[in-house]
Coordinates of C-alpha atoms in Angstrom, one line a residue:
X961 CA -84.3 42.8 -159.4
X962 CA -85.2 44.4 -162.6
X963 CA -87.4 41.9 -163.4
X964 CA -88.8 42.2 -159.5
X965 CA -89.6 45.6 -160.1
X966 CA -91.4 45.4 -163.1
X967 CA -93.4 42.8 -162.2
X968 CA -94.5 44.9 -159.1
X969 CA -95.3 47.9 -161.5
X970 CA -97.3 45.7 -163.3
X971 CA -98.5 44.1 -160.7
X972 CA -99.6 47.9 -158.8
X973 CA -101.5 49.1 -162.0
X974 CA -102.8 46.1 -163.5
X975 CA -106.6 47.3 -162.5
X976 CA -105.8 50.3 -164.5
X977 CA -104.6 48.7 -167.8
X978 CA -107.6 46.4 -168.0
X979 CA -110.0 49.4 -168.0
X980 CA -109.0 50.2 -171.1
X981 CA -108.4 46.7 -173.0
X982 CA -109.8 43.0 -172.4
X983 CA -107.4 41.0 -174.5
X984 CA -109.3 38.8 -177.5
X985 CA -109.7 34.8 -177.4
X986 CA -106.2 34.2 -179.0
X987 CA -104.4 37.0 -176.7
X988 CA -106.3 35.2 -173.5
X989 CA -106.2 31.6 -174.4
X990 CA -103.4 31.1 -177.1
X991 CA -100.6 32.9 -176.9
X992 CA -101.3 34.1 -173.1
X993 CA -98.4 35.2 -171.5
X994 CA -100.2 34.6 -167.7
X995 CA -98.8 31.5 -166.1
X996 CA -102.2 30.2 -164.6
X997 CA -103.2 29.8 -168.7
X998 CA -100.0 28.9 -169.9
X999 CA -100.3 26.3 -167.0
X1000 CA -103.2 25.3 -168.0
X1001 CA -102.2 25.1 -171.5
X1002 CA -99.8 22.8 -170.0
X1003 CA -102.4 20.3 -168.3
X1004 CA -104.7 19.9 -171.0
X1005 CA -102.1 19.5 -173.5
X1006 CA -100.4 16.7 -171.6
X1007 CA -103.2 14.8 -170.3
X1008 CA -104.2 14.2 -174.0
X1009 CA -101.0 12.9 -174.8
X1010 CA -101.0 11.2 -171.7
X1011 CA -104.2 9.3 -173.1
X1012 CA -102.8 8.8 -176.5
X1013 CA -99.5 7.0 -174.8
X1014 CA -102.5 4.3 -172.9
X1015 CA -104.0 3.5 -176.2
X1016 CA -100.4 2.5 -177.4
X1017 CA -99.5 0.3 -174.7
X1018 CA -103.0 -1.1 -174.8
X1019 CA -102.3 -2.0 -178.7
X1020 CA -99.0 -4.0 -177.5
X1021 CA -101.1 -5.9 -174.3
X1022 CA -103.4 -7.3 -177.0
X1023 CA -101.0 -8.3 -179.4
X1024 CA -99.0 -10.1 -176.0
X1025 CA -101.8 -11.4 -174.7
X1026 CA -103.2 -12.7 -178.4
X1027 CA -100.7 -13.5 -180.2
X1028 CA -101.8 -13.5 -184.2
X1029 CA -105.1 -12.1 -183.4
X1030 CA -106.1 -9.4 -185.2
X1031 CA -107.4 -6.3 -182.5
X1032 CA -110.8 -6.1 -182.5
X1033 CA -112.0 -2.7 -184.5
X1034 CA -108.6 -1.0 -183.9
X1035 CA -106.5 -3.7 -186.0
X1036 CA -108.5 -2.7 -189.2
X1037 CA -107.9 0.7 -189.3
X1038 CA -104.1 0.3 -188.4
X1039 CA -103.8 -1.3 -191.1
X1040 CA -105.6 1.1 -193.5
X1041 CA -103.1 3.8 -192.2
X1042 CA -100.3 2.3 -191.4
X1043 CA -100.5 -0.1 -194.4
X1044 CA -100.7 -4.1 -194.3
X1045 CA -96.8 -4.4 -194.1
X1046 CA -96.9 -2.3 -191.1
X1047 CA -100.5 -4.0 -189.4
X1048 CA -100.9 -7.0 -191.3
X1049 CA -104.4 -8.5 -190.9
X1050 CA -104.9 -6.2 -188.4
X1051 CA -102.0 -7.4 -186.4
X1052 CA -98.9 -5.5 -185.0
X1053 CA -96.0 -6.4 -187.0
X1054 CA -92.7 -7.1 -185.3
X1055 CA -91.9 -2.8 -186.3
X1056 CA -94.8 -1.4 -185.6
X1057 CA -94.9 -2.8 -181.9
X1058 CA -91.3 -1.6 -181.5
X1059 CA -92.9 1.6 -182.8
X1060 CA -95.3 1.6 -180.2
X1061 CA -93.0 1.0 -177.7
X1062 CA -90.8 3.4 -178.2
X1063 CA -93.3 5.9 -178.8
X1064 CA -95.4 5.0 -175.6
X1065 CA -92.3 5.3 -173.4
X1066 CA -91.5 8.9 -175.3
X1067 CA -94.9 10.2 -175.1
X1068 CA -95.7 8.9 -171.7
X1069 CA -92.1 10.6 -170.5
X1070 CA -91.5 13.5 -172.1
X1071 CA -94.7 14.6 -173.5
X1072 CA -97.1 13.8 -170.4
X1073 CA -95.5 13.2 -167.0
X1074 CA -92.9 15.8 -167.0
X1075 CA -95.3 18.5 -168.6
X1076 CA -98.2 18.1 -166.1
X1077 CA -96.0 18.2 -163.4
X1078 CA -93.4 20.5 -164.1
X1079 CA -95.5 22.4 -166.7
X1080 CA -98.6 22.4 -165.5
X1081 CA -98.6 22.2 -161.8
X1082 CA -95.3 24.1 -161.6
X1083 CA -96.7 26.6 -163.6
X1084 CA -99.7 27.5 -161.9
X1085 CA -99.1 26.8 -158.5
X1086 CA -95.4 27.7 -158.0
X1087 CA -95.5 31.9 -158.2
X1088 CA -98.9 31.7 -156.5
X1089 CA -97.4 29.7 -153.4
X1090 CA -94.4 32.2 -153.3
X1091 CA -96.8 35.1 -153.8
X1092 CA -96.0 36.3 -157.0
X1093 CA -97.6 38.5 -159.6
X1094 CA -96.6 36.4 -162.5
X1095 CA -93.5 34.3 -163.6
X1096 CA -90.1 36.3 -163.9
X1097 CA -90.2 35.9 -167.9
X1098 CA -93.6 35.4 -169.1
X1099 CA -93.1 35.7 -172.3
X1100 CA -90.2 33.1 -172.6
X1101 CA -93.1 30.7 -170.4
X1102 CA -95.2 31.3 -173.5
X1103 CA -92.8 30.1 -176.0
X1104 CA -91.8 27.0 -173.8
X1105 CA -95.4 25.8 -174.1
X1106 CA -95.1 26.5 -177.7
X1107 CA -92.0 24.8 -178.5
X1108 CA -92.9 22.0 -176.4
X1109 CA -96.5 21.4 -178.4
X1110 CA -94.4 21.6 -181.7
X1111 CA -91.9 19.0 -180.4
X1112 CA -95.3 16.8 -179.7
X1113 CA -96.9 17.8 -182.9
X1114 CA -93.5 16.7 -184.6
X1115 CA -93.7 13.3 -182.7
X1116 CA -96.8 12.3 -183.8
X1117 CA -96.4 13.1 -187.6
X1118 CA -93.7 10.4 -187.2
X1119 CA -96.4 8.1 -187.2
X1120 CA -96.9 9.2 -190.8
X1121 CA -93.7 8.5 -192.5
X1122 CA -92.4 6.4 -195.0
X1123 CA -91.3 3.5 -193.2
X1124 CA -93.5 4.5 -189.8
X1125 CA -92.4 6.1 -186.9
X1126 CA -88.8 5.4 -184.6
X1127 CA -88.6 2.1 -183.5
X1128 CA -85.7 2.0 -181.9
X1129 CA -86.9 1.9 -178.4
X1130 CA -87.5 5.2 -176.5
X1131 CA -83.5 5.5 -175.5
X1132 CA -82.8 5.5 -179.1
X1133 CA -79.5 3.5 -178.9
X1134 CA -76.8 4.1 -181.7
X1135 CA -76.1 2.0 -184.0
X1136 CA -79.6 0.4 -184.2
X1137 CA -81.0 3.8 -184.1
X1138 CA -79.3 5.0 -187.5
X1139 CA -79.5 2.1 -189.3
X1140 CA -83.0 0.9 -188.5
X1141 CA -84.7 2.3 -192.0
X1142 CA -81.5 3.1 -194.5
X1143 CA -84.7 3.2 -196.9
X1144 CA -86.6 5.8 -196.0
X1145 CA -83.0 8.6 -195.2
X1146 CA -85.4 11.5 -193.9
X1147 CA -87.2 8.6 -191.7
X1148 CA -89.5 8.3 -188.6
X1149 CA -86.6 8.4 -186.2
X1150 CA -85.1 11.9 -187.7
X1151 CA -88.7 13.0 -186.7
X1152 CA -88.0 12.0 -183.3
X1153 CA -84.5 13.6 -182.9
X1154 CA -86.2 16.8 -184.1
X1155 CA -89.1 16.5 -181.5
X1156 CA -86.6 15.3 -178.8
X1157 CA -84.6 18.9 -179.8
X1158 CA -88.1 20.8 -179.0
X1159 CA -89.2 19.5 -176.0
X1160 CA -85.6 19.7 -174.4
X1161 CA -85.4 23.2 -175.1
X1162 CA -88.6 23.5 -174.1
X1163 CA -87.8 22.1 -170.7
X1164 CA -84.6 24.1 -170.7
X1165 CA -86.3 27.7 -171.0
X1166 CA -88.9 26.7 -168.7
X1167 CA -86.5 25.7 -165.8
X1168 CA -84.4 29.2 -166.1
X1169 CA -87.7 30.7 -165.6
X1170 CA -88.4 28.5 -162.4
X1171 CA -85.1 29.2 -160.8
X1172 CA -85.4 33.1 -161.5
X1173 CA -88.8 33.3 -160.6
X1174 CA -88.2 31.5 -156.9
X1175 CA -85.1 33.3 -156.2
X1176 CA -85.9 36.9 -157.2
X1177 CA -90.1 36.8 -156.8
X1178 CA -90.5 35.7 -153.7
X1179 CA -93.0 38.2 -151.7
X1180 CA -92.1 39.9 -148.5
X1181 CA -91.6 37.6 -145.7
X1182 CA -91.3 34.7 -148.1
X1183 CA -87.4 33.1 -146.8
X1184 CA -86.4 29.8 -148.2
X1185 CA -87.6 27.7 -144.8
X1186 CA -91.3 29.5 -145.2
X1187 CA -91.6 28.2 -149.0
X1188 CA -93.6 25.3 -149.4
X1189 CA -92.5 21.6 -149.8
X1190 CA -93.8 21.5 -153.6
X1191 CA -91.6 24.6 -154.1
X1192 CA -88.6 23.1 -153.2
X1193 CA -89.2 20.4 -155.1
X1194 CA -89.8 22.3 -158.2
X1195 CA -86.7 24.4 -157.4
X1196 CA -84.3 21.2 -157.2
X1197 CA -86.8 20.0 -160.1
X1198 CA -85.4 23.0 -162.4
X1199 CA -82.0 22.7 -161.7
X1200 CA -82.3 18.7 -163.1
X1201 CA -83.4 20.3 -166.0
X1202 CA -81.1 22.9 -166.9
X1203 CA -78.0 20.6 -166.0
X1204 CA -78.8 17.2 -167.5
X1205 CA -80.7 18.2 -170.9
X1206 CA -78.0 20.0 -172.7
X1207 CA -75.8 16.8 -172.8
X1208 CA -78.7 14.8 -174.3
X1209 CA -79.7 18.2 -176.8
X1210 CA -76.0 18.0 -177.6
X1211 CA -76.2 14.3 -178.2
X1212 CA -80.2 14.4 -180.6
X1213 CA -78.4 16.5 -182.7
X1214 CA -75.2 14.6 -183.2
X1215 CA -77.5 11.5 -183.5
X1216 CA -79.5 13.2 -186.3
X1217 CA -75.8 13.9 -188.3
X1218 CA -74.7 10.7 -188.2
X1219 CA -78.2 9.7 -189.8
X1220 CA -78.5 12.3 -192.2
X1221 CA -75.4 13.8 -193.1
X1222 CA -72.8 11.1 -192.7
X1223 CA -71.2 11.3 -189.6
X1224 CA -70.1 9.0 -187.1
X1225 CA -70.1 10.4 -183.9
X1226 CA -72.2 6.9 -182.4
X1227 CA -71.0 4.7 -185.5
X1228 CA -68.3 2.5 -185.0
X1229 CA -65.5 1.4 -187.8
X1230 CA -66.4 -1.7 -189.8
X1231 CA -70.5 -1.7 -189.1
X1232 CA -72.5 -4.3 -191.6
X1233 CA -76.2 -4.7 -191.7
X1234 CA -77.5 -7.2 -193.8
X1235 CA -74.4 -8.4 -194.6
X1236 CA -73.5 -5.1 -196.3
X1237 CA -70.5 -2.6 -194.7
X1238 CA -71.8 0.5 -193.9
X1239 CA -70.6 3.4 -196.2
X1240 CA -69.3 5.7 -193.0
X1241 CA -66.2 6.6 -192.0
X1242 CA -66.6 5.4 -188.5
X1243 CA -64.6 5.4 -184.8
X1244 CA -67.5 7.1 -183.9
X1245 CA -68.8 5.0 -179.6
X1246 CA -72.4 3.8 -179.7
X1247 CA -71.4 4.0 -175.8
X1248 CA -71.4 7.2 -175.8
X1249 CA -74.3 7.6 -176.9
X1250 CA -74.9 5.6 -173.9
X1251 CA -73.3 8.1 -171.1
X1252 CA -75.2 11.0 -172.5
X1253 CA -79.0 9.7 -172.6
X1254 CA -78.5 8.3 -169.3
X1255 CA -76.6 11.7 -167.6
X1256 CA -80.0 12.5 -168.3
X1257 CA -82.2 9.2 -168.1
X1258 CA -81.0 9.1 -164.2
X1259 CA -81.8 12.9 -163.1
X1260 CA -84.9 12.5 -165.1
X1261 CA -86.4 10.3 -162.7
X1262 CA -86.1 12.3 -160.4
X1263 CA -87.7 15.7 -162.5
X1264 CA -90.8 12.7 -162.0
X1265 CA -90.6 11.9 -158.5
X1266 CA -89.8 15.3 -156.6
X1267 CA -92.7 17.4 -157.9
X1268 CA -95.1 14.5 -157.7
X1269 CA -93.2 14.1 -153.9
X1270 CA -93.7 17.7 -153.6
X1271 CA -97.9 17.3 -154.5
X1272 CA -98.4 14.6 -152.0
X1273 CA -96.8 16.7 -149.4
X1274 CA -99.4 19.6 -150.2
X1275 CA -102.3 17.1 -149.5
X1276 CA -101.1 14.9 -146.6
X1277 CA -100.5 18.2 -144.8
X1278 CA -103.5 19.6 -145.5
X1279 CA -105.4 16.3 -144.5
X1280 CA -104.2 15.1 -141.6
X1281 CA -104.1 18.8 -139.9
X1282 CA -100.8 19.1 -138.7
X1283 CA -97.4 19.9 -139.8
X1284 CA -95.2 18.1 -142.1
X1285 CA -92.8 16.1 -139.6
X1286 CA -89.3 16.7 -140.6
X1287 CA -89.7 19.8 -143.0
X1288 CA -86.6 20.8 -143.1
X1289 CA -84.8 17.2 -143.4
X1290 CA -87.0 16.9 -146.4
X1291 CA -85.4 20.3 -147.9
X1292 CA -82.0 18.9 -147.5
X1293 CA -82.8 15.1 -148.8
X1294 CA -84.5 16.6 -151.9
X1295 CA -81.2 18.8 -152.5
X1296 CA -78.9 15.8 -152.0
X1297 CA -81.5 14.0 -154.3
X1298 CA -80.4 16.1 -156.8
X1299 CA -76.9 16.3 -156.4
X1300 CA -76.5 12.5 -156.4
X1301 CA -78.6 11.9 -159.2
X1302 CA -76.1 13.0 -161.6
X1303 CA -73.3 10.1 -160.5
X1304 CA -75.6 7.4 -160.7
X1305 CA -76.4 7.1 -164.7
X1306 CA -74.1 4.0 -165.2
X1307 CA -76.2 1.6 -163.3
X1308 CA -78.0 1.6 -166.3
X1309 CA -75.0 0.0 -168.1
X1310 CA -73.6 -2.7 -166.5
X1311 CA -74.2 -4.8 -169.5
X1312 CA -71.4 -2.7 -171.5
X1313 CA -68.5 -4.6 -169.6
X1314 CA -67.2 -1.6 -167.3
X1315 CA -64.4 -2.9 -164.9
X1316 CA -65.6 -4.0 -161.5
X1317 CA -64.1 -0.8 -159.6
X1318 CA -66.5 1.7 -161.9
X1319 CA -69.1 -1.4 -161.1
X1320 CA -68.2 -0.5 -157.6
X1321 CA -68.4 3.1 -157.6
X1322 CA -71.9 3.5 -159.3
X1323 CA -73.0 0.5 -157.2
X1324 CA -72.2 2.6 -154.0
X1325 CA -73.8 6.1 -155.5
X1326 CA -76.8 4.3 -156.4
X1327 CA -77.4 2.9 -152.5
X1328 CA -76.4 6.1 -151.0
X1329 CA -79.1 8.3 -153.3
X1330 CA -81.6 5.8 -151.6
X1331 CA -81.2 7.0 -148.2
X1332 CA -82.2 11.0 -149.1
X1333 CA -85.0 8.9 -151.1
X1334 CA -86.2 7.0 -147.6
X1335 CA -85.4 10.2 -145.2
X1336 CA -88.2 11.9 -147.5
X1337 CA -90.8 9.4 -147.7
X1338 CA -90.2 8.1 -143.8
X1339 CA -90.6 12.1 -143.4
X1340 CA -94.1 11.6 -145.2
X1341 CA -95.1 8.2 -143.2
X1342 CA -94.4 10.0 -139.7
X1343 CA -96.3 13.1 -140.8
X1344 CA -99.6 10.3 -140.8
X1345 CA -98.9 10.0 -136.6
X1346 CA -101.5 11.5 -134.9
X1347 CA -103.1 13.2 -138.0
X1348 CA -107.0 13.7 -138.2
X1349 CA -107.0 12.4 -141.4
X1350 CA -109.4 13.6 -144.2
X1351 CA -110.2 10.8 -146.0
X1352 CA -111.0 13.0 -149.7
X1353 CA -110.7 12.1 -152.9
X1354 CA -107.4 14.0 -152.8
X1355 CA -106.1 12.7 -149.9
X1356 CA -106.5 8.7 -150.8
X1357 CA -104.4 9.2 -154.0
X1358 CA -101.9 11.2 -152.1
X1359 CA -101.9 8.1 -149.4
X1360 CA -101.5 5.8 -151.6
X1361 CA -98.9 7.4 -153.9
X1362 CA -96.7 6.1 -150.2
X1363 CA -96.4 2.8 -150.5
X1364 CA -96.4 2.5 -154.7
X1365 CA -93.5 4.7 -154.6
X1366 CA -92.0 2.5 -151.7
X1367 CA -92.4 -0.3 -154.0
X1368 CA -91.2 1.1 -157.0
X1369 CA -88.2 1.9 -154.6
X1370 CA -87.2 -1.3 -153.5
X1371 CA -87.9 -3.5 -156.2
X1372 CA -84.9 -1.2 -157.9
X1373 CA -82.3 -1.8 -155.1
X1374 CA -81.9 -5.5 -157.4
X1375 CA -81.1 -3.5 -160.6
X1376 CA -78.8 -1.3 -159.0
X1377 CA -76.5 -4.0 -158.3
X1378 CA -74.1 -5.4 -160.9
X1379 CA -74.6 -9.2 -159.7
X1380 CA -78.4 -8.9 -160.1
X1381 CA -78.5 -6.3 -162.8
X1382 CA -77.3 -8.8 -165.0
X1383 CA -79.6 -11.6 -164.3
X1384 CA -82.5 -8.4 -164.6
X1385 CA -81.8 -6.1 -167.4
X1386 CA -83.9 -6.0 -169.8
X1387 CA -86.4 -8.4 -168.3
X1388 CA -90.3 -7.6 -167.6
X1389 CA -88.9 -6.7 -164.1
X1390 CA -87.5 -3.9 -165.2
X1391 CA -91.1 -2.6 -166.9
X1392 CA -92.1 -3.1 -163.2
X1393 CA -90.2 -1.7 -161.2
X1394 CA -90.0 1.8 -163.6
X1395 CA -94.0 1.7 -164.3
X1396 CA -94.4 1.1 -160.4
X1397 CA -92.5 4.4 -159.8
X1398 CA -94.3 6.6 -162.5
X1399 CA -97.8 4.7 -162.9
X1400 CA -99.1 4.5 -159.4
X1401 CA -96.2 6.6 -158.1
X1402 CA -96.1 10.0 -160.2
X1403 CA -100.1 9.2 -161.7
X1404 CA -101.3 9.2 -158.4
X1405 CA -100.0 12.0 -157.4
X1406 CA -101.1 13.7 -160.4
X1407 CA -104.5 13.1 -159.6
X1408 CA -104.3 14.5 -155.5
X1409 CA -102.7 17.8 -157.2
X1410 CA -105.8 17.7 -159.7
X1411 CA -108.4 16.9 -156.9
X1412 CA -106.5 19.6 -154.3
X1413 CA -106.1 22.5 -156.8
X1414 CA -109.4 21.9 -159.2
X1415 CA -111.6 24.2 -156.7
X1416 CA -108.7 26.7 -157.1
X1417 CA -108.7 26.9 -160.7
X1418 CA -111.9 26.5 -161.7
X1419 CA -114.1 27.5 -158.4
X1420 CA -116.0 24.7 -158.4
X1421 CA -115.4 21.4 -155.9
X1422 CA -115.0 17.8 -157.7
X1423 CA -117.2 15.1 -157.0
X1424 CA -116.2 13.1 -154.4
X1425 CA -118.1 9.5 -155.1
X1426 CA -117.2 9.9 -158.2
X1427 CA -113.6 10.9 -157.1
X1428 CA -113.2 7.9 -154.5
X1429 CA -114.5 5.3 -157.3
X1430 CA -111.7 6.6 -159.6
X1431 CA -109.3 5.9 -157.1
X1432 CA -110.6 2.1 -155.8
X1433 CA -110.2 1.1 -159.4
X1434 CA -106.8 2.7 -160.6
X1435 CA -105.5 1.0 -157.3
X1436 CA -106.8 -2.2 -157.7
X1437 CA -106.1 -2.8 -161.3
X1438 CA -102.2 -0.7 -161.4
X1439 CA -101.4 -3.2 -158.8
X1440 CA -102.7 -6.0 -160.8
X1441 CA -101.3 -5.2 -164.2
X1442 CA -97.7 -4.0 -162.8
X1443 CA -97.2 -6.8 -159.2
X1444 CA -97.3 -9.8 -162.2
X1445 CA -94.6 -8.4 -163.4
X1446 CA -92.1 -9.3 -161.5
X1447 CA -92.8 -13.0 -161.4
X1448 CA -92.4 -12.3 -165.2
X1449 CA -88.9 -11.2 -165.0
X1450 CA -87.9 -13.3 -162.6
X1451 CA -89.4 -16.2 -164.8
X1452 CA -86.1 -14.8 -167.3
X1453 CA -89.2 -13.0 -169.9
X1454 CA -87.7 -10.5 -171.7
X1455 CA -88.9 -7.3 -172.2
X1456 CA -89.3 -6.8 -176.1
X1457 CA -92.1 -10.2 -177.3
X1458 CA -94.2 -8.8 -180.1
X1459 CA -95.6 -11.8 -180.2
X1460 CA -95.9 -12.8 -176.7
X1461 CA -93.1 -14.5 -176.4
X1462 CA -94.1 -17.8 -178.7
X1463 CA -91.0 -17.6 -180.5
X1464 CA -88.9 -17.4 -177.3
X1465 CA -90.8 -20.2 -175.5
X1466 CA -87.9 -22.1 -175.3
X1467 CA -86.3 -21.2 -171.8
X1468 CA -89.4 -19.5 -170.8
X1469 CA -91.7 -20.9 -168.1
X1470 CA -94.9 -20.9 -170.1
X1471 CA -96.7 -19.4 -166.4
X1472 CA -94.2 -16.0 -167.1
X1473 CA -96.2 -15.8 -170.7
X1474 CA -100.2 -17.2 -169.8
X1475 CA -99.9 -14.0 -167.1
X1476 CA -100.2 -11.5 -170.3
X1477 CA -103.7 -12.5 -170.5
X1478 CA -104.7 -11.3 -167.1
X1479 CA -102.0 -8.2 -167.5
X1480 CA -104.2 -7.2 -170.1
X1481 CA -107.7 -7.6 -169.4
X1482 CA -106.3 -5.2 -166.1
X1483 CA -105.2 -3.0 -168.3
X1484 CA -108.4 -3.0 -170.0
X1485 CA -109.9 -2.9 -166.5
X1486 CA -107.6 0.4 -165.5
X1487 CA -108.6 2.4 -168.9
X1488 CA -112.6 1.9 -167.6
X1489 CA -111.6 2.9 -164.3
X1490 CA -110.5 6.3 -165.6
X1491 CA -113.6 7.1 -166.9
X1492 CA -115.2 8.5 -163.6
X1493 CA -112.2 10.7 -163.4
X1494 CA -112.9 12.0 -166.7
X1495 CA -117.0 12.4 -166.3
X1496 CA -115.9 14.1 -163.0
X1497 CA -113.5 16.6 -164.8
X1498 CA -115.5 17.7 -167.5
X1499 CA -119.3 17.6 -165.6
X1500 CA -117.4 19.8 -162.6
X1501 CA -116.0 22.4 -164.8
X1502 CA -119.6 23.5 -165.8
X1503 CA -122.0 22.0 -162.7
X1504 CA -119.9 21.4 -160.3
X1505 CA -120.7 22.6 -156.7
X1506 CA -119.6 26.3 -156.2
X1507 CA -117.2 26.8 -153.6
X1508 CA -118.1 28.5 -150.6
X1509 CA -114.6 30.3 -149.5
X1510 CA -111.5 30.7 -152.0
X1511 CA -110.0 28.4 -148.9
X1512 CA -112.2 25.3 -149.0
X1513 CA -109.7 23.0 -148.0
X1514 CA -108.6 25.3 -144.7
X1515 CA -105.3 25.4 -146.6
X1516 CA -102.7 27.6 -145.0
X1517 CA -100.4 28.2 -148.3
X1518 CA -100.4 31.6 -150.3
X1519 CA -102.4 30.3 -153.2
X1520 CA -105.5 29.8 -151.0
X1521 CA -105.2 33.8 -150.2
X1522 CA -106.3 34.7 -153.8
X1523 CA -109.7 35.1 -155.1
X1524 CA -111.1 32.1 -156.9
X1525 CA -110.5 31.7 -159.5
X1526 CA -107.1 34.3 -159.4
X1527 CA -107.0 37.2 -161.6
X1528 CA -104.4 38.6 -163.6
X1529 CA -101.7 39.4 -161.1
X1530 CA -102.9 36.9 -158.6
X1531 CA -103.5 38.7 -155.2
X1532 CA -106.4 41.6 -154.8
X1533 CA -103.2 43.3 -152.3
X1534 CA -99.2 42.8 -152.2
X1535 CA -99.1 39.2 -150.0
X1536 CA -96.6 38.7 -147.2
X1537 CA -95.7 35.7 -145.4
X1538 CA -95.4 36.0 -141.6
X1539 CA -94.7 32.3 -140.9
X1540 CA -94.0 29.0 -141.7
X1541 CA -96.2 27.2 -144.6
X1542 CA -97.8 24.1 -142.1
X1543 CA -99.0 26.1 -139.0
X1544 CA -101.9 23.3 -139.1
X1545 CA -103.0 22.5 -135.1
X1546 CA -101.0 24.9 -133.7
X1547 CA -101.8 25.3 -129.5
X1548 CA -103.6 27.8 -128.4
X1549 CA -105.1 29.1 -131.9
X1550 CA -108.5 29.8 -132.5
X1551 CA -108.5 27.6 -135.0
X1552 CA -106.5 24.1 -137.0
X1553 CA -105.0 25.9 -139.4
X1554 CA -103.2 29.7 -139.6
X1555 CA -102.6 30.9 -143.0
X1556 CA -99.4 32.2 -144.2
X1557 CA -100.8 35.4 -144.6
X1558 CA -102.2 35.8 -141.6
X1559 CA -101.6 38.8 -139.3
X1560 CA -100.0 37.6 -136.1

C-alpha cells in the first residue's frame, strides 16, 4: 500500500514539480524512470536486435542454398573480421554456421521477442490500461532495462572473442558447451553464459515489478474482471518469468563454474574429447542441464505467446466493434496455460531414454495444455462472428495471427507424442513448427500492436497503404519460408546441415535439399517485405497524419482516456473504471463504444 500512496501523492503533485525543473536529455531518455520511456527503450533496442538476428539467419540460409559459394558482399567482410578459419573464402565454416545458429536463436528469443512483447508493450501499455500513474517500482524498472541492455552488449561482444562466439546451440547443452573450445579458456560460451545471467536478472526484476503494479496500482473500479485481457496476459507472463527463470540462472552459473573453475555439475566421469580424457572430477549429469533448461524452455514459449494473444485480443475487440466472446473463459484458460506449462518440459527430452511411465505423463500433460490454448483461440475466432470488422493494418496482422498460430499449435501435436517425436526430433519439421509459433505467430502480434498503439505513443497515424503492403508481403513470404520445412522434416533432413546437406546426401531425398533454394529466396523476399514497415515507421514519426483526438480508434480501454502522447503521470485527473473493458455495440448506447472511464 505504501507504493500506492507514494504514487498517488506523486501523481497529485506532478505539475508542481515540473514547474521548477525540466529533466535533461540523459535524465529524460537514458536514465528515465517513466514507464513509457522505458517501454520505448525496450522497443527500439529489441527491434534492432531483431534485425540483427534476421541478418544472421539470412547468411545461414544463403549457405544452405549455395554450399561452397561465398556470401555476396558480406562473405568478404566476415572473412576480414573473423578470420579465414571461420569464414574461408567468404563461406561460413561449420563452426561459424553453428555460432550463427546459436546466436540467432538466443537473440530472437531472449533479446528480441520477449523484450518487445513483455518489456516494450508491457511497460508502455499495462499501467495505462489499469489507470496507474507509473509502475510500482520505477527505479527497478529502469534497472531492468539497463541490465537487459548490458546482457545484449555482452552477447554481441562474444563475436569478437578468440575462437568466436558460442556455438553449442541456443540451448547450450552440456557437455558440448564445456568442451567446444578448450584452447580458449574465456571463450564465446563464457560470454554467452554471462550475458544470459544479465538477461535473466532483467526479466526477474521486470516480473516482480509487473506483479506488484497489477495487484497494487489498479485505479478505482478496476476490479480483476474489468482488466483488459492484455493485462491478464502480462500478469500470467510475469509469474512464468518469476518462477521459471531462476532454475536456468542457477544452471548458467553452474555451467560457468564447469567451464572456468573445473567443477563438474554437468560433466560425467570418463569424458573423452579428441581422444584425450578430460581432466575433471566427473560425477556430473548432462541431463540435469537439460532438465533445468527446459523447465524454463517450455514456460518460455508461453512467455512469447500470452502477451502476443493479449495484443491480438485488444486489436480484434476494437476492430470487430463487439466484446471478446468468452472473456472469463479466456482469463481462466490463460491461468491454466500458465500452470500446465510447468509440467510439460520433458517432452523436449524423449530421446534421452526416459521410461515409458514418465514419457506417458509428459505426453498427457502436453495434450492437456493444448485444451486451454484452443479455448483462447476459439474464443477469438468466435469474436469475429457478426462483427463489423474494420480491415486496417493492425486488424489484418491480428486476424492473420489466428490461423498462423493455429498451424503452429497443430504441428506441435506430433512432437508431443513419444512415438512420433522419435522420428521428427532434430529435423526441419521442428524448425517449421517452432517458427510458425514465433515468426508469423508472435511477430504478427507485434506488428499489430505497433500499428494499433503508434498513434497513442507518437500522436501520429501510420500510413495504412504501406501497412497493408507490409502485411501482404509478410504473410505470403512467411508461409513460403516455413511451410516447406515440414516437407523437409518428413523427408529426414536434419536441422544441423551447414553445407546444405551435401555431406549427408545419403538417405535424404534430393527434393528436400532443393527446397533450400526456394526457402532462401523467400527469406530474402521476407526481408524486402519489411521495407514498407521501416519506411512507414520512421516517416510517420515526423510526417504522419496527426491524430484528431486522444481516441482515434474509438476504443474503450483506459489508455485512450489519457492525453496524446501521455504525459509524466499519465492521466490529467484520477481515472475511474465504471465498467468492463470491451463495451462495444451495447444495445441502447448512444455510440458503438462506451469507454471504461465514462460515467454511467
